[in-house]
Tab-separated table of C-alpha atoms and ligand atoms in Angstrom:
chain	number	residue	atom	x	y	z
A	1	MET	CA	0.000	0.000	0.000
A	2	LYS	CA	1.255	3.474	-0.883
A	3	ALA	CA	1.838	5.957	1.955
A	4	ARG	CA	-0.772	8.684	2.162
A	5	ILE	CA	-0.304	12.396	1.798
A	6	PHE	CA	-2.787	15.042	2.801
A	7	SER	CA	-2.702	18.783	2.312
A	8	GLY	CA	-5.278	21.521	1.895
A	9	VAL	CA	-6.026	25.085	0.901
A	10	GLN	CA	-8.651	27.333	2.479
A	11	PRO	CA	-11.210	28.741	0.033
A	12	SER	CA	-10.753	32.056	1.817
A	13	GLY	CA	-9.894	34.227	-1.169
A	14	ASN	CA	-7.991	34.244	-4.447
A	15	LEU	CA	-5.303	31.589	-4.663
A	16	HIS	CA	-1.951	33.251	-5.276
A	17	ILE	CA	1.512	32.327	-6.472
A	18	GLY	CA	2.596	31.699	-2.863
A	19	ASN	CA	-0.048	28.971	-2.531
A	20	TYR	CA	1.070	27.561	-5.856
A	21	LEU	CA	4.827	27.587	-5.226
A	22	GLY	CA	4.574	26.629	-1.549
A	23	ALA	CA	1.987	23.888	-1.899
A	24	LEU	CA	0.152	23.074	-5.150
A	25	LYS	CA	3.231	22.759	-7.381
A	26	ASN	CA	4.704	20.266	-4.955
A	27	TRP	CA	1.459	18.292	-4.815
A	28	VAL	CA	1.436	17.897	-8.559
A	29	GLU	CA	5.029	16.663	-8.541
A	30	ILE	CA	4.563	14.013	-5.866
A	31	GLN	CA	0.917	12.979	-6.296
A	32	GLY	CA	1.697	9.798	-8.267
A	33	GLY	CA	4.025	8.352	-5.630
A	34	TYR	CA	1.418	8.315	-2.856
A	35	GLU	CA	-2.216	7.808	-2.042
A	36	SER	CA	-2.841	11.530	-2.378
A	37	ILE	CA	-5.679	13.451	-0.785
A	38	PHE	CA	-6.063	17.200	-1.287
A	39	GLY	CA	-8.610	19.180	0.661
A	40	ILE	CA	-10.534	22.358	0.105
A	41	VAL	CA	-10.631	23.142	3.785
A	42	ASP	CA	-13.747	25.283	4.044
A	43	LEU	CA	-14.145	24.673	7.785
A	44	HIS	CA	-10.807	26.415	8.262
A	45	ALA	CA	-11.926	29.348	6.137
A	46	ILE	CA	-14.830	30.112	8.494
A	47	THR	CA	-12.457	30.689	11.436
A	48	VAL	CA	-12.707	34.267	10.185
A	49	HIS	CA	-15.963	35.609	8.755
A	50	GLN	CA	-16.718	34.666	5.140
A	51	ASP	CA	-19.569	35.909	3.005
A	52	PRO	CA	-21.666	32.721	2.371
A	53	ALA	CA	-22.218	33.255	-1.360
A	54	GLU	CA	-18.572	34.107	-1.873
A	55	LEU	CA	-17.400	31.091	0.116
A	56	ARG	CA	-19.593	28.790	-1.987
A	57	ALA	CA	-18.096	30.255	-5.158
A	58	LYS	CA	-14.531	30.020	-3.814
A	59	ILE	CA	-14.915	26.319	-2.987
A	60	ARG	CA	-15.712	25.627	-6.611
A	61	GLU	CA	-12.995	27.979	-7.856
A	62	THR	CA	-10.389	26.335	-5.616
A	63	ALA	CA	-11.345	22.880	-6.879
A	64	ALA	CA	-11.066	24.094	-10.474
A	65	LEU	CA	-7.631	25.566	-9.740
A	66	PHE	CA	-6.392	22.305	-8.198
A	67	LEU	CA	-7.330	20.625	-11.468
A	68	ALA	CA	-5.981	23.447	-13.628
A	69	VAL	CA	-2.498	23.339	-12.058
A	70	GLY	CA	-2.322	19.602	-12.686
A	71	ILE	CA	-3.863	17.662	-9.820
A	72	ASP	CA	-5.028	14.544	-11.629
A	73	PRO	CA	-8.273	13.121	-10.238
A	74	LYS	CA	-7.193	9.676	-11.430
A	75	LEU	CA	-4.136	9.842	-9.154
A	76	SER	CA	-5.470	12.027	-6.333
A	77	SER	CA	-8.671	12.532	-4.400
A	78	ILE	CA	-9.928	16.096	-4.160
A	79	VAL	CA	-12.289	16.560	-1.244
A	80	VAL	CA	-14.240	19.369	0.367
A	81	GLN	CA	-13.555	19.155	4.088
A	82	SER	CA	-17.123	19.884	5.190
A	83	SER	CA	-18.498	17.077	3.020
A	84	LEU	CA	-16.918	14.517	5.384
A	85	PRO	CA	-18.258	14.868	8.944
A	86	GLU	CA	-15.342	12.794	10.280
A	87	HIS	CA	-13.010	15.828	10.070
A	88	THR	CA	-14.965	17.654	12.773
A	89	GLU	CA	-15.691	14.452	14.687
A	90	LEU	CA	-12.002	13.637	15.036
A	91	ALA	CA	-11.181	17.283	15.731
A	92	TRP	CA	-13.342	17.153	18.874
A	93	MET	CA	-11.642	14.001	20.114
A	94	LEU	CA	-8.231	15.590	19.561
A	95	THR	CA	-9.372	18.852	21.175
A	96	CYS	CA	-9.893	16.878	24.351
A	97	VAL	CA	-6.237	15.788	24.488
A	98	THR	CA	-4.754	19.187	23.516
A	99	PRO	CA	-3.619	21.651	26.197
A	100	VAL	CA	-4.860	25.203	25.554
A	101	GLY	CA	-1.337	26.509	26.206
A	102	TRP	CA	-0.060	24.715	23.091
A	103	LEU	CA	-2.635	26.541	20.975
A	104	GLU	CA	-2.085	29.966	22.487
A	105	ARG	CA	1.577	29.777	21.484
A	106	MET	CA	0.820	29.464	17.752
A	107	THR	CA	2.263	32.378	15.760
A	108	GLN	CA	-0.579	32.396	13.234
A	109	TYR	CA	-3.197	32.491	15.995
A	110	LYS	CA	-1.480	35.468	17.582
A	111	ALA	CA	-1.196	37.285	14.231
A	112	LYS	CA	-4.759	36.590	13.036
A	113	ALA	CA	-6.288	37.258	16.484
A	114	GLN	CA	-4.753	40.723	16.431
A	115	GLU	CA	-6.755	41.607	13.327
A	116	GLN	CA	-10.132	40.589	14.844
A	117	GLU	CA	-12.420	42.619	17.061
A	118	THR	CA	-13.709	39.505	18.795
A	119	ILE	CA	-11.640	36.357	18.536
A	120	GLY	CA	-13.715	33.327	17.584
A	121	ASP	CA	-12.830	30.116	19.419
A	122	GLY	CA	-12.344	28.548	15.992
A	123	LEU	CA	-9.259	30.644	15.424
A	124	LEU	CA	-7.655	29.090	18.498
A	125	GLN	CA	-8.856	25.571	17.621
A	126	TYR	CA	-7.754	25.782	13.977
A	127	PRO	CA	-4.527	23.765	14.412
A	128	VAL	CA	-6.454	20.934	16.117
A	129	LEU	CA	-8.806	20.710	13.152
A	130	MET	CA	-5.751	20.724	10.911
A	131	ALA	CA	-4.210	17.885	12.950
A	132	ALA	CA	-7.501	16.009	12.535
A	133	ASP	CA	-7.488	16.577	8.748
A	134	ILE	CA	-4.082	14.932	8.543
A	135	MET	CA	-4.553	12.136	11.067
A	136	LEU	CA	-7.961	11.188	9.723
A	137	TYR	CA	-6.136	9.791	6.709
A	138	GLN	CA	-3.074	8.600	8.661
A	139	ALA	CA	-1.060	10.811	6.318
A	140	ALA	CA	2.688	10.183	6.521
A	141	ILE	CA	3.636	13.286	4.540
A	142	VAL	CA	2.137	16.762	4.474
A	143	PRO	CA	3.404	19.022	1.667
A	144	VAL	CA	2.893	22.636	2.792
A	145	GLY	CA	4.477	26.069	2.794
A	146	GLU	CA	6.859	27.173	5.527
A	147	ASP	CA	4.163	29.023	7.481
A	148	GLN	CA	2.534	25.686	8.339
A	149	LYS	CA	5.656	24.174	9.922
A	150	GLN	CA	4.634	25.147	13.423
A	151	HIS	CA	1.139	23.699	12.979
A	152	LEU	CA	2.658	20.449	11.756
A	153	GLU	CA	4.903	20.258	14.813
A	154	LEU	CA	1.803	20.711	16.924
A	155	ALA	CA	0.017	17.970	14.972
A	156	ARG	CA	2.877	15.607	15.806
A	157	ASP	CA	2.709	16.622	19.476
A	158	ILE	CA	-1.022	15.901	19.509
A	159	ALA	CA	-0.520	12.548	17.771
A	160	GLN	CA	2.201	11.610	20.240
A	161	ARG	CA	0.119	12.630	23.222
A	162	PHE	CA	-2.852	10.647	21.963
A	163	ASN	CA	-0.690	7.609	21.272
A	164	SER	CA	0.833	7.708	24.735
A	165	MET	CA	-2.560	8.120	26.417
A	166	TYR	CA	-4.546	5.570	24.411
A	167	GLY	CA	-2.008	3.346	22.635
A	168	GLU	CA	-0.372	3.539	19.193
A	169	THR	CA	-3.072	4.947	16.923
A	170	PHE	CA	-1.690	7.668	14.677
A	171	THR	CA	1.062	7.816	12.060
A	172	MET	CA	3.524	10.671	12.684
A	173	PRO	CA	3.062	13.134	9.802
A	174	ALA	CA	6.272	14.567	8.306
A	175	THR	CA	6.444	18.115	6.948
A	176	HIS	CA	7.445	18.359	3.298
A	177	LEU	CA	8.588	21.809	2.149
A	178	PRO	CA	9.643	22.850	-1.352
A	179	LEU	CA	13.354	23.681	-1.722
A	180	VAL	CA	12.555	27.018	-3.391
A	181	GLY	CA	9.360	29.006	-2.768
A	182	ALA	CA	8.384	27.711	0.681
A	183	ARG	CA	7.704	31.279	1.813
A	184	ILE	CA	6.742	33.826	-0.817
A	185	MET	CA	6.499	37.328	0.576
A	186	GLY	CA	3.977	40.088	-0.163
A	187	LEU	CA	4.896	42.211	-3.183
A	188	ASP	CA	3.866	45.364	-1.329
A	189	ASP	CA	5.623	44.383	1.907
A	190	PRO	CA	8.394	41.775	1.602
A	191	GLU	CA	8.577	41.412	5.386
A	192	LYS	CA	5.116	39.766	5.430
A	193	LYS	CA	4.170	36.474	3.818
A	194	MET	CA	1.860	36.645	0.826
A	195	SER	CA	-1.661	35.735	2.029
A	196	LYS	CA	-5.091	35.384	0.464
A	197	SER	CA	-6.651	37.244	3.333
A	198	THR	CA	-4.344	40.276	3.206
A	199	ALA	CA	-5.995	43.279	1.569
A	200	GLY	CA	-4.320	45.516	-1.008
A	201	SER	CA	-4.285	45.286	-4.782
A	202	GLY	CA	-0.474	45.212	-4.922
A	203	HIS	CA	-0.019	42.453	-2.313
A	204	ALA	CA	-0.362	39.181	-4.211
A	205	VAL	CA	-0.378	37.838	-7.751
A	206	SER	CA	-3.485	35.679	-8.062
A	207	LEU	CA	-3.381	32.583	-10.233
A	208	LEU	CA	-6.224	34.008	-12.289
A	209	ASP	CA	-4.822	37.531	-12.743
A	210	ALA	CA	-4.695	38.721	-16.367
A	211	PRO	CA	-1.175	39.150	-17.818
A	212	GLU	CA	-1.344	42.956	-17.720
A	213	VAL	CA	-2.397	42.854	-14.059
A	214	ILE	CA	0.489	40.501	-13.212
A	215	ARG	CA	2.954	42.813	-14.974
A	216	LYS	CA	1.628	45.882	-13.194
A	217	LYS	CA	1.780	44.251	-9.746
A	218	ILE	CA	5.337	42.981	-10.199
A	219	MET	CA	6.620	46.226	-11.746
A	220	ARG	CA	5.266	48.112	-8.718
A	221	SER	CA	6.600	45.681	-6.119
A	222	THR	CA	8.633	47.031	-3.221
A	223	THR	CA	12.417	46.743	-3.565
A	224	ASP	CA	15.117	48.948	-2.040
A	225	SER	CA	17.313	51.879	-2.977
A	226	ASN	CA	20.259	49.885	-4.422
A	227	PRO	CA	20.914	50.432	-8.134
A	228	GLY	CA	20.975	46.761	-9.085
A	229	VAL	CA	20.863	43.164	-7.838
A	230	ASP	CA	23.427	42.362	-5.136
A	231	PHE	CA	23.032	38.632	-5.594
A	232	GLU	CA	24.933	37.590	-2.448
A	233	ASN	CA	23.068	39.968	-0.188
A	234	PRO	CA	19.801	41.123	-1.764
A	235	GLY	CA	17.177	43.114	0.132
A	236	ALA	CA	13.964	41.296	1.102
A	237	GLY	CA	11.969	42.517	-1.918
A	238	VAL	CA	14.646	41.598	-4.454
A	239	ARG	CA	15.232	38.233	-2.766
A	240	ASN	CA	11.523	37.537	-3.071
A	241	LEU	CA	11.474	38.378	-6.792
A	242	LEU	CA	14.499	36.135	-7.397
A	243	THR	CA	12.806	33.320	-5.479
A	244	ILE	CA	9.621	33.683	-7.514
A	245	PHE	CA	11.615	33.555	-10.737
A	246	GLN	CA	13.667	30.540	-9.675
A	247	ALA	CA	10.672	28.623	-8.338
A	248	PHE	CA	8.768	29.052	-11.594
A	249	THR	CA	11.674	28.446	-13.976
A	250	GLU	CA	13.603	25.903	-11.863
A	251	TRP	CA	16.889	27.476	-12.918
A	252	PRO	CA	19.894	26.217	-10.918
A	253	ASP	CA	21.596	28.606	-8.446
A	254	ASP	CA	24.677	29.306	-10.593
A	255	ARG	CA	22.587	30.228	-13.618
A	256	MET	CA	20.534	32.542	-11.418
A	257	ARG	CA	23.694	34.210	-10.085
A	258	GLN	CA	25.268	34.666	-13.505
A	259	HIS	CA	22.115	35.996	-15.068
A	260	PHE	CA	20.879	38.375	-12.376
A	261	SER	CA	24.038	39.709	-10.645
A	262	GLY	CA	24.107	43.487	-11.047
A	263	MET	CA	20.897	43.620	-13.110
A	264	ARG	CA	18.863	46.829	-12.792
A	265	TYR	CA	15.645	46.377	-10.823
A	266	GLY	CA	13.478	47.463	-13.745
A	267	ASP	CA	14.896	44.662	-15.886
A	268	LEU	CA	14.692	42.140	-13.062
A	269	LYS	CA	11.012	42.946	-12.588
A	270	LYS	CA	10.270	42.655	-16.297
A	271	GLN	CA	11.859	39.206	-16.444
A	272	VAL	CA	10.102	38.004	-13.317
A	273	ALA	CA	6.773	39.254	-14.674
A	274	GLU	CA	7.275	37.435	-17.992
A	275	ALA	CA	8.213	34.185	-16.217
A	276	VAL	CA	5.063	34.360	-14.080
A	277	VAL	CA	2.830	35.244	-17.043
A	278	ALA	CA	4.258	32.357	-19.074
A	279	ALA	CA	3.787	29.860	-16.233
A	280	LEU	CA	0.221	30.912	-15.452
A	281	GLU	CA	-1.051	31.162	-19.000
A	282	PRO	CA	-1.621	27.404	-19.485
A	283	VAL	CA	-3.128	27.161	-15.982
A	284	GLN	CA	-5.651	29.863	-16.844
A	285	GLN	CA	-6.431	28.182	-20.144
A	286	ARG	CA	-7.180	24.868	-18.402
A	287	TYR	CA	-9.181	26.710	-15.744
A	288	ARG	CA	-11.456	28.120	-18.443
A	289	GLU	CA	-11.915	24.675	-19.979
A	290	ILE	CA	-12.642	22.997	-16.644
A	291	THR	CA	-15.169	25.583	-15.508
A	292	SER	CA	-17.014	25.539	-18.816
A	293	GLU	CA	-17.727	21.811	-18.571
A	294	PRO	CA	-21.073	21.484	-16.730
A	295	GLY	CA	-21.034	19.091	-13.789
A	296	TYR	CA	-17.341	18.223	-14.075
A	297	ILE	CA	-16.136	19.805	-10.823
A	298	ALA	CA	-19.109	18.491	-8.839
A	299	GLY	CA	-18.348	14.998	-10.166
A	300	VAL	CA	-14.677	15.199	-9.165
A	301	LEU	CA	-15.628	16.301	-5.637
A	302	GLU	CA	-18.210	13.532	-5.275
A	303	ASP	CA	-15.735	10.911	-6.464
A	304	GLY	CA	-13.096	12.244	-4.092
A	305	ALA	CA	-15.417	12.093	-1.081
A	306	ARG	CA	-16.624	8.626	-1.996
A	307	LYS	CA	-13.067	7.355	-2.318
A	308	VAL	CA	-11.708	8.671	0.982
A	309	SER	CA	-14.817	8.237	3.128
A	310	PRO	CA	-13.931	4.637	4.119
A	311	PHE	CA	-10.460	5.757	5.346
A	312	ALA	CA	-12.077	8.494	7.415
A	313	LYS	CA	-14.716	6.186	8.904
A	314	ASP	CA	-12.063	3.594	9.762
A	315	THR	CA	-9.937	6.097	11.667
A	316	VAL	CA	-12.860	7.541	13.598
A	317	ASN	CA	-13.940	4.034	14.623
A	318	ILE	CA	-10.433	3.136	15.755
A	319	VAL	CA	-10.201	6.347	17.790
A	320	LYS	CA	-13.644	5.840	19.323
A	321	ARG	CA	-12.699	2.340	20.410
A	322	ALA	CA	-9.368	3.520	21.790
A	323	MET	CA	-11.094	6.223	23.856
A	324	GLY	CA	-13.966	4.041	25.028
A	325	LEU	CA	-16.663	5.903	23.098
A	326	PHE	CA	-19.748	4.119	21.814
A	327	THR	CA	-19.383	2.286	18.513
A	328	ALA	CA	-22.071	0.252	16.790
A	329	GLY	CA	-21.222	-3.415	17.346
A	330	GLY	CA	-19.179	-2.668	20.491
B	1	ATP	P1	-5.146	32.829	4.467
B	1	ATP	O1	-4.665	34.244	4.457
B	1	ATP	O2	-6.623	32.698	4.294
B	1	ATP	O3	-4.610	32.019	5.621
B	1	ATP	P2	-3.083	31.693	2.797
B	1	ATP	O4	-2.596	32.420	1.620
B	1	ATP	O5	-2.218	31.681	4.018
B	1	ATP	O6	-4.545	32.198	3.117
B	1	ATP	P3	-3.771	28.898	3.178
B	1	ATP	O7	-5.029	28.371	2.582
B	1	ATP	O8	-3.763	29.231	4.623
B	1	ATP	O9	-3.347	30.197	2.326
B	1	ATP	O10	-2.576	27.902	2.885
B	1	ATP	C1	-2.616	26.977	1.797
B	1	ATP	C2	-1.225	26.445	1.523
B	1	ATP	O11	-0.408	27.466	0.922
B	1	ATP	C3	-0.459	25.988	2.777
B	1	ATP	O12	0.278	24.841	2.450
B	1	ATP	C4	0.466	27.146	3.058
B	1	ATP	O13	1.630	26.756	3.764
B	1	ATP	C5	0.796	27.617	1.652
B	1	ATP	N1	1.150	29.040	1.646
B	1	ATP	C6	0.347	30.059	2.042
B	1	ATP	N2	0.962	31.219	1.858
B	1	ATP	C7	2.185	30.938	1.351
B	1	ATP	C8	3.302	31.742	0.947
B	1	ATP	N3	3.263	33.051	1.059
B	1	ATP	N4	4.399	31.124	0.447
B	1	ATP	C9	4.441	29.771	0.331
B	1	ATP	N5	3.429	28.970	0.700
B	1	ATP	C10	2.306	29.536	1.197
B	2	MG	MG1	-2.904	30.730	5.781
């Protein structure tokens, strides 16, 4: 049996090149080697308020983008988190073995809580639900961006704690980061990671941005006052542009150094913009094809749920038995 991988994206806004380079691109590369499950994690999205009609549309859009970037439904299962009740069921059981102090330490919780007037409990519980998403499928590998490293460490702590309290139950999930592009920064502020939920038209390049919009955003991105690229010691904005270029083109380090050392920022930006436009063009083309085929996305999501549901039910039953909860048939 192949090892399982699980990873997900929240349908909380427009998917951007950070999501692609940090997560989706990696998924496409490794999907064939594993039993691969990719989630549209809508229950995570509602940890901050979402407009219902928009959320519904974003779930569909996210699914279409998974397919458009190359997730193959013959190799991978694409599932909407809320269509499988076992995610929340297991999350509760794991909540009961998780100390609150572990959750209060999470960097993302602290950052997102700061932006809210009232902090929903869901924001604090988010990493437990994420641990449940992973452990529900006994995933051995979780391909994510760098910002999720801390949540993955927590997931392992929860798994370990459960195993020591109730006996060996969960596989330890390993974090799998891309070598280049694990943390893409905001174009407007290279000290902050690029995020779907960050406002500002110059912040992120969305996967569905038109070529002229992509060019404009990259040409206006924040750099520094140096005249050209100091390859050994670039400022945060220039480093980010170089990373974006390298992640899309997969150029080796020495070619990058030779090509970009000393280059004027205007030229650097033009080349980065063209690389991004060229990489996203076929994705956008496939996206248009996929979304114009009636019923296709719904079918993929139904198939995905049907395929993984037995894994999810199995795990929940095992956990219920381990904890002494009621199971049909004892
Ligand atoms: P939100 O602002 O709603 O949290 P997000 O952009 O952080 O949105 P998520 O849905 O939380 O996106 O994360 C989906 C995947 O994309 C995760 O694997 C995450 O690690 C990865 N990811 C998110 N932002 C970046 C980034 N800037 N660079 C690289 N990977 C990223
Ligand atoms: Mg996020």
